[in-house]
Amino acid sequence: MHDLIKQAAEDLVAAKYVVALTGAGISTESGIPPFRGKGGLWERFDPMEIAHIDAFMKDPAKVWNILVKEMKEIVDQAQPNDGHNGLVKLEKMNKLQTVITQNIDGLHQAAGNTDVIEFHGNFAWQRCMDCSKKYETREVDVSEIPPRCDCGGILRPNAVLFGEMIPSGALWRSRQVATDCDLMLVVGTSAVVQPAALMPVIAKQTGAKVVEINPERTPLTGEISDYLIKGKAGDVMNRIIEEMGKK
Ligand code: NAD
Ligand code: ZN
């Protein structure tokens, strides 16, 4: 692994335009469970079903009880970890321009990255399904499920559920930066949720190096990514940054 850490440090030092694509794995060390992988919600239910817009429309109380309420409790408390902080250090070193995140937890912004594209929206707000009024998630009273708007409408996360469109601005900009970058760091994503998983493919096809950080292999490994640094985001980021300091 040490050789790959050195390689990543060298590649970052040489790169002119670095973009990171992150997924749920970068936030596991902040106590937020991922969907897939070890300890993921997948072990308890199928997220594709429960986090799907059709499931929400059919039975909002069920989705609130199984997913949204728990997510709210966890995300309300979560703090950035060394993985997020490492990406902030890279930005300060002028070695990271943009973060595309599939996460909805707001931790990249909390850590201090300034250009974050929220591919799947965010969980900071809930919106009324009838009148679209927004409520800060932190302030939503969950003593009655599903929580409701003043108008009586049901509240839903203002994030993108499976089966819904990616916000067009986020999709457009992500494609742009994936095309323009010369190095993409892919951190903590299983790379199976589309179209997010397409961004490393675009980067690769337009000449960028693609470097994965993940304890497990993904469909990108050995196909799209130049190499996989097998490990946890926080530890690997710390080691890469330490190595860059020696250069
Ligand atoms: P995923 O749950 O499908 O996969 C998580 C990946 O992270 C796996 O490949 C796993 O091996 C890896 N991983 C686990 N621990 C890690 C660590 N310490 N360091 C680095 N990698 C680690 O995640 P996904 O690809 O982001 O897709 C899931 C979808 O669900 C996304 O759209 C996302 O919006 C949503 N989601 C978000 C959050 C969040 O906001 N924190 C949490 C769960 C799910
Ligand atoms: Zn309303």
JSON list of C-alpha atoms in Angstrom, two decimals, residues 92-233:
[
{"chain": "A", "resi": 92, "resn": "LYS", "atom": "CA", "xyz": [-5.84, 24.71, 0.67]},
{"chain": "A", "resi": 93, "resn": "MET", "atom": "CA", "xyz": [-2.73, 23.29, -1.06]},
{"chain": "A", "resi": 94, "resn": "ASN", "atom": "CA", "xyz": [-4.43, 24.18, -4.36]},
{"chain": "A", "resi": 95, "resn": "LYS", "atom": "CA", "xyz": [-4.58, 20.46, -5.17]},
{"chain": "A", "resi": 96, "resn": "LEU", "atom": "CA", "xyz": [-8.36, 20.10, -5.27]},
{"chain": "A", "resi": 97, "resn": "GLN", "atom": "CA", "xyz": [-10.76, 22.34, -7.14]},
{"chain": "A", "resi": 98, "resn": "THR", "atom": "CA", "xyz": [-14.18, 20.72, -6.84]},
{"chain": "A", "resi": 99, "resn": "VAL", "atom": "CA", "xyz": [-15.92, 18.01, -4.83]},
{"chain": "A", "resi": 100, "resn": "ILE", "atom": "CA", "xyz": [-18.79, 16.16, -6.47]},
{"chain": "A", "resi": 101, "resn": "THR", "atom": "CA", "xyz": [-20.59, 14.35, -3.68]},
{"chain": "A", "resi": 102, "resn": "GLN", "atom": "CA", "xyz": [-23.38, 11.83, -3.73]},
{"chain": "A", "resi": 103, "resn": "ASN", "atom": "CA", "xyz": [-23.77, 12.41, -0.01]},
{"chain": "A", "resi": 104, "resn": "ILE", "atom": "CA", "xyz": [-26.60, 14.41, 1.41]},
{"chain": "A", "resi": 105, "resn": "ASP", "atom": "CA", "xyz": [-25.05, 14.99, 4.84]},
{"chain": "A", "resi": 106, "resn": "GLY", "atom": "CA", "xyz": [-23.44, 18.43, 4.23]},
{"chain": "A", "resi": 107, "resn": "LEU", "atom": "CA", "xyz": [-20.14, 17.31, 5.82]},
{"chain": "A", "resi": 108, "resn": "HIS", "atom": "CA", "xyz": [-17.86, 18.53, 3.00]},
{"chain": "A", "resi": 109, "resn": "GLN", "atom": "CA", "xyz": [-19.17, 22.06, 3.45]},
{"chain": "A", "resi": 110, "resn": "ALA", "atom": "CA", "xyz": [-19.00, 21.73, 7.24]},
{"chain": "A", "resi": 111, "resn": "ALA", "atom": "CA", "xyz": [-15.35, 20.68, 6.89]},
{"chain": "A", "resi": 112, "resn": "GLY", "atom": "CA", "xyz": [-14.60, 23.72, 4.70]},
{"chain": "A", "resi": 113, "resn": "ASN", "atom": "CA", "xyz": [-14.51, 22.72, 1.03]},
{"chain": "A", "resi": 114, "resn": "THR", "atom": "CA", "xyz": [-15.78, 25.70, -0.93]},
{"chain": "A", "resi": 115, "resn": "ASP", "atom": "CA", "xyz": [-16.90, 24.19, -4.25]},
{"chain": "A", "resi": 116, "resn": "VAL", "atom": "CA", "xyz": [-19.16, 21.23, -3.52]},
{"chain": "A", "resi": 117, "resn": "ILE", "atom": "CA", "xyz": [-21.61, 19.89, -6.10]},
{"chain": "A", "resi": 118, "resn": "GLU", "atom": "CA", "xyz": [-24.42, 18.06, -4.31]},
{"chain": "A", "resi": 119, "resn": "PHE", "atom": "CA", "xyz": [-25.34, 15.46, -6.89]},
{"chain": "A", "resi": 120, "resn": "HIS", "atom": "CA", "xyz": [-28.24, 14.11, -4.85]},
{"chain": "A", "resi": 121, "resn": "GLY", "atom": "CA", "xyz": [-29.30, 17.32, -3.15]},
{"chain": "A", "resi": 122, "resn": "ASN", "atom": "CA", "xyz": [-29.05, 17.49, 0.62]},
{"chain": "A", "resi": 123, "resn": "PHE", "atom": "CA", "xyz": [-30.75, 16.43, 3.78]},
{"chain": "A", "resi": 124, "resn": "ALA", "atom": "CA", "xyz": [-30.56, 19.80, 5.52]},
{"chain": "A", "resi": 125, "resn": "TRP", "atom": "CA", "xyz": [-34.10, 20.63, 4.43]},
{"chain": "A", "resi": 126, "resn": "GLN", "atom": "CA", "xyz": [-37.46, 18.88, 4.15]},
{"chain": "A", "resi": 127, "resn": "ARG", "atom": "CA", "xyz": [-40.13, 20.15, 1.80]},
{"chain": "A", "resi": 128, "resn": "CYS", "atom": "CA", "xyz": [-43.91, 19.96, 1.78]},
{"chain": "A", "resi": 129, "resn": "MET", "atom": "CA", "xyz": [-45.27, 17.67, -0.91]},
{"chain": "A", "resi": 130, "resn": "ASP", "atom": "CA", "xyz": [-48.31, 19.94, -1.35]},
{"chain": "A", "resi": 131, "resn": "CYS", "atom": "CA", "xyz": [-47.07, 23.54, -1.15]},
{"chain": "A", "resi": 132, "resn": "SER", "atom": "CA", "xyz": [-43.26, 23.08, -1.38]},
{"chain": "A", "resi": 133, "resn": "LYS", "atom": "CA", "xyz": [-42.61, 25.10, 1.80]},
{"chain": "A", "resi": 134, "resn": "LYS", "atom": "CA", "xyz": [-39.20, 24.16, 3.22]},
{"chain": "A", "resi": 135, "resn": "TYR", "atom": "CA", "xyz": [-38.36, 23.28, 6.81]},
{"chain": "A", "resi": 136, "resn": "GLU", "atom": "CA", "xyz": [-34.90, 22.89, 8.27]},
{"chain": "A", "resi": 137, "resn": "THR", "atom": "CA", "xyz": [-34.50, 19.16, 9.04]},
{"chain": "A", "resi": 138, "resn": "ARG", "atom": "CA", "xyz": [-33.00, 19.96, 12.45]},
{"chain": "A", "resi": 139, "resn": "GLU", "atom": "CA", "xyz": [-36.20, 21.82, 13.40]},
{"chain": "A", "resi": 140, "resn": "VAL", "atom": "CA", "xyz": [-38.67, 19.19, 12.20]},
{"chain": "A", "resi": 141, "resn": "ASP", "atom": "CA", "xyz": [-40.72, 17.64, 15.00]},
{"chain": "A", "resi": 142, "resn": "VAL", "atom": "CA", "xyz": [-40.74, 13.87, 14.51]},
{"chain": "A", "resi": 143, "resn": "SER", "atom": "CA", "xyz": [-43.05, 13.06, 17.42]},
{"chain": "A", "resi": 144, "resn": "GLU", "atom": "CA", "xyz": [-45.69, 12.35, 14.79]},
{"chain": "A", "resi": 145, "resn": "ILE", "atom": "CA", "xyz": [-44.78, 10.39, 11.67]},
{"chain": "A", "resi": 146, "resn": "PRO", "atom": "CA", "xyz": [-44.93, 11.44, 8.92]},
{"chain": "A", "resi": 147, "resn": "PRO", "atom": "CA", "xyz": [-44.29, 15.06, 9.96]},
{"chain": "A", "resi": 148, "resn": "ARG", "atom": "CA", "xyz": [-46.53, 17.59, 8.28]},
{"chain": "A", "resi": 149, "resn": "CYS", "atom": "CA", "xyz": [-46.40, 21.14, 6.99]},
{"chain": "A", "resi": 150, "resn": "ASP", "atom": "CA", "xyz": [-48.56, 23.95, 8.44]},
{"chain": "A", "resi": 151, "resn": "CYS", "atom": "CA", "xyz": [-50.84, 23.35, 5.43]},
{"chain": "A", "resi": 152, "resn": "GLY", "atom": "CA", "xyz": [-51.29, 19.66, 6.36]},
{"chain": "A", "resi": 153, "resn": "GLY", "atom": "CA", "xyz": [-49.09, 18.32, 3.52]},
{"chain": "A", "resi": 154, "resn": "ILE", "atom": "CA", "xyz": [-46.55, 15.58, 4.21]},
{"chain": "A", "resi": 155, "resn": "LEU", "atom": "CA", "xyz": [-42.86, 16.55, 4.49]},
{"chain": "A", "resi": 156, "resn": "ARG", "atom": "CA", "xyz": [-40.26, 14.75, 2.40]},
{"chain": "A", "resi": 157, "resn": "PRO", "atom": "CA", "xyz": [-36.47, 15.07, 2.25]},
{"chain": "A", "resi": 158, "resn": "ASN", "atom": "CA", "xyz": [-35.34, 17.74, -0.17]},
{"chain": "A", "resi": 159, "resn": "ALA", "atom": "CA", "xyz": [-32.80, 15.21, -1.44]},
{"chain": "A", "resi": 160, "resn": "VAL", "atom": "CA", "xyz": [-32.97, 13.11, -4.60]},
{"chain": "A", "resi": 161, "resn": "LEU", "atom": "CA", "xyz": [-34.59, 9.71, -4.00]},
{"chain": "A", "resi": 162, "resn": "PHE", "atom": "CA", "xyz": [-33.97, 6.70, -6.24]},
{"chain": "A", "resi": 163, "resn": "GLY", "atom": "CA", "xyz": [-36.17, 7.03, -9.32]},
{"chain": "A", "resi": 164, "resn": "GLU", "atom": "CA", "xyz": [-35.91, 10.84, -9.37]},
{"chain": "A", "resi": 165, "resn": "MET", "atom": "CA", "xyz": [-34.01, 13.14, -11.71]},
{"chain": "A", "resi": 166, "resn": "ILE", "atom": "CA", "xyz": [-30.60, 14.55, -10.78]},
{"chain": "A", "resi": 167, "resn": "PRO", "atom": "CA", "xyz": [-30.88, 18.36, -10.43]},
{"chain": "A", "resi": 168, "resn": "SER", "atom": "CA", "xyz": [-29.89, 19.55, -13.90]},
{"chain": "A", "resi": 169, "resn": "GLY", "atom": "CA", "xyz": [-27.37, 22.15, -12.71]},
{"chain": "A", "resi": 170, "resn": "ALA", "atom": "CA", "xyz": [-25.52, 19.56, -10.60]},
{"chain": "A", "resi": 171, "resn": "LEU", "atom": "CA", "xyz": [-25.46, 17.06, -13.44]},
{"chain": "A", "resi": 172, "resn": "TRP", "atom": "CA", "xyz": [-24.31, 19.63, -15.98]},
{"chain": "A", "resi": 173, "resn": "ARG", "atom": "CA", "xyz": [-21.48, 20.98, -13.80]},
{"chain": "A", "resi": 174, "resn": "SER", "atom": "CA", "xyz": [-20.36, 17.51, -12.75]},
{"chain": "A", "resi": 175, "resn": "ARG", "atom": "CA", "xyz": [-19.98, 16.44, -16.37]},
{"chain": "A", "resi": 176, "resn": "GLN", "atom": "CA", "xyz": [-18.07, 19.63, -17.04]},
{"chain": "A", "resi": 177, "resn": "VAL", "atom": "CA", "xyz": [-15.55, 19.23, -14.22]},
{"chain": "A", "resi": 178, "resn": "ALA", "atom": "CA", "xyz": [-15.19, 15.49, -14.93]},
{"chain": "A", "resi": 179, "resn": "THR", "atom": "CA", "xyz": [-14.28, 16.42, -18.50]},
{"chain": "A", "resi": 180, "resn": "ASP", "atom": "CA", "xyz": [-11.88, 19.19, -17.50]},
{"chain": "A", "resi": 181, "resn": "CYS", "atom": "CA", "xyz": [-9.97, 17.52, -14.65]},
{"chain": "A", "resi": 182, "resn": "ASP", "atom": "CA", "xyz": [-6.67, 15.70, -15.08]},
{"chain": "A", "resi": 183, "resn": "LEU", "atom": "CA", "xyz": [-7.02, 13.70, -11.86]},
{"chain": "A", "resi": 184, "resn": "MET", "atom": "CA", "xyz": [-10.17, 12.36, -10.24]},
{"chain": "A", "resi": 185, "resn": "LEU", "atom": "CA", "xyz": [-10.10, 10.99, -6.69]},
{"chain": "A", "resi": 186, "resn": "VAL", "atom": "CA", "xyz": [-12.98, 8.57, -6.17]},
{"chain": "A", "resi": 187, "resn": "VAL", "atom": "CA", "xyz": [-13.48, 8.18, -2.44]},
{"chain": "A", "resi": 188, "resn": "GLY", "atom": "CA", "xyz": [-15.90, 5.85, -0.67]},
{"chain": "A", "resi": 189, "resn": "THR", "atom": "CA", "xyz": [-18.36, 5.12, -3.41]},
{"chain": "A", "resi": 190, "resn": "SER", "atom": "CA", "xyz": [-19.52, 1.70, -4.55]},
{"chain": "A", "resi": 191, "resn": "ALA", "atom": "CA", "xyz": [-19.87, 3.27, -8.01]},
{"chain": "A", "resi": 192, "resn": "VAL", "atom": "CA", "xyz": [-23.11, 1.50, -8.83]},
{"chain": "A", "resi": 193, "resn": "VAL", "atom": "CA", "xyz": [-25.58, 4.38, -8.52]},
{"chain": "A", "resi": 194, "resn": "GLN", "atom": "CA", "xyz": [-26.06, 6.05, -11.91]},
{"chain": "A", "resi": 195, "resn": "PRO", "atom": "CA", "xyz": [-25.46, 8.55, -13.33]},
{"chain": "A", "resi": 196, "resn": "ALA", "atom": "CA", "xyz": [-22.93, 9.47, -10.59]},
{"chain": "A", "resi": 197, "resn": "ALA", "atom": "CA", "xyz": [-20.82, 6.41, -11.42]},
{"chain": "A", "resi": 198, "resn": "LEU", "atom": "CA", "xyz": [-20.46, 7.74, -14.95]},
{"chain": "A", "resi": 199, "resn": "MET", "atom": "CA", "xyz": [-18.32, 10.71, -13.82]},
{"chain": "A", "resi": 200, "resn": "PRO", "atom": "CA", "xyz": [-15.08, 8.68, -13.42]},
{"chain": "A", "resi": 201, "resn": "VAL", "atom": "CA", "xyz": [-15.78, 7.11, -16.81]},
{"chain": "A", "resi": 202, "resn": "ILE", "atom": "CA", "xyz": [-16.05, 10.58, -18.38]},
{"chain": "A", "resi": 203, "resn": "ALA", "atom": "CA", "xyz": [-12.86, 11.66, -16.58]},
{"chain": "A", "resi": 204, "resn": "LYS", "atom": "CA", "xyz": [-10.99, 8.61, -17.83]},
{"chain": "A", "resi": 205, "resn": "GLN", "atom": "CA", "xyz": [-12.25, 8.96, -21.40]},
{"chain": "A", "resi": 206, "resn": "THR", "atom": "CA", "xyz": [-11.12, 12.57, -21.50]},
{"chain": "A", "resi": 207, "resn": "GLY", "atom": "CA", "xyz": [-7.60, 11.72, -20.37]},
{"chain": "A", "resi": 208, "resn": "ALA", "atom": "CA", "xyz": [-7.63, 12.04, -16.57]},
{"chain": "A", "resi": 209, "resn": "LYS", "atom": "CA", "xyz": [-6.07, 9.66, -14.08]},
{"chain": "A", "resi": 210, "resn": "VAL", "atom": "CA", "xyz": [-8.63, 8.03, -11.81]},
{"chain": "A", "resi": 211, "resn": "VAL", "atom": "CA", "xyz": [-7.56, 7.06, -8.29]},
{"chain": "A", "resi": 212, "resn": "GLU", "atom": "CA", "xyz": [-9.86, 5.11, -5.98]},
{"chain": "A", "resi": 213, "resn": "ILE", "atom": "CA", "xyz": [-9.80, 5.07, -2.17]},
{"chain": "A", "resi": 214, "resn": "ASN", "atom": "CA", "xyz": [-12.00, 2.31, -0.78]},
{"chain": "A", "resi": 215, "resn": "PRO", "atom": "CA", "xyz": [-11.55, -0.73, 1.49]},
{"chain": "A", "resi": 216, "resn": "GLU", "atom": "CA", "xyz": [-13.26, -2.81, -1.20]},
{"chain": "A", "resi": 217, "resn": "ARG", "atom": "CA", "xyz": [-13.07, -3.23, -4.95]},
{"chain": "A", "resi": 218, "resn": "THR", "atom": "CA", "xyz": [-15.77, -1.60, -7.09]},
{"chain": "A", "resi": 219, "resn": "PRO", "atom": "CA", "xyz": [-16.89, -2.01, -10.72]},
{"chain": "A", "resi": 220, "resn": "LEU", "atom": "CA", "xyz": [-14.38, 0.77, -11.57]},
{"chain": "A", "resi": 221, "resn": "THR", "atom": "CA", "xyz": [-11.44, -1.19, -10.14]},
{"chain": "A", "resi": 222, "resn": "GLY", "atom": "CA", "xyz": [-9.17, -2.58, -12.82]},
{"chain": "A", "resi": 223, "resn": "GLU", "atom": "CA", "xyz": [-11.49, -1.19, -15.51]},
{"chain": "A", "resi": 224, "resn": "ILE", "atom": "CA", "xyz": [-11.65, 2.58, -15.17]},
{"chain": "A", "resi": 225, "resn": "SER", "atom": "CA", "xyz": [-9.47, 3.49, -12.21]},
{"chain": "A", "resi": 226, "resn": "ASP", "atom": "CA", "xyz": [-5.69, 3.52, -12.63]},
{"chain": "A", "resi": 227, "resn": "TYR", "atom": "CA", "xyz": [-5.32, 2.07, -9.14]},
{"chain": "A", "resi": 228, "resn": "LEU", "atom": "CA", "xyz": [-7.22, 1.42, -5.93]},
{"chain": "A", "resi": 229, "resn": "ILE", "atom": "CA", "xyz": [-5.74, 2.36, -2.56]},
{"chain": "A", "resi": 230, "resn": "LYS", "atom": "CA", "xyz": [-7.38, -0.21, -0.33]},
{"chain": "A", "resi": 231, "resn": "GLY", "atom": "CA", "xyz": [-8.18, 1.41, 2.99]},
{"chain": "A", "resi": 232, "resn": "LYS", "atom": "CA", "xyz": [-10.34, 3.80, 4.95]},
{"chain": "A", "resi": 233, "resn": "ALA", "atom": "CA", "xyz": [-10.73, 7.33, 3.63]}
]
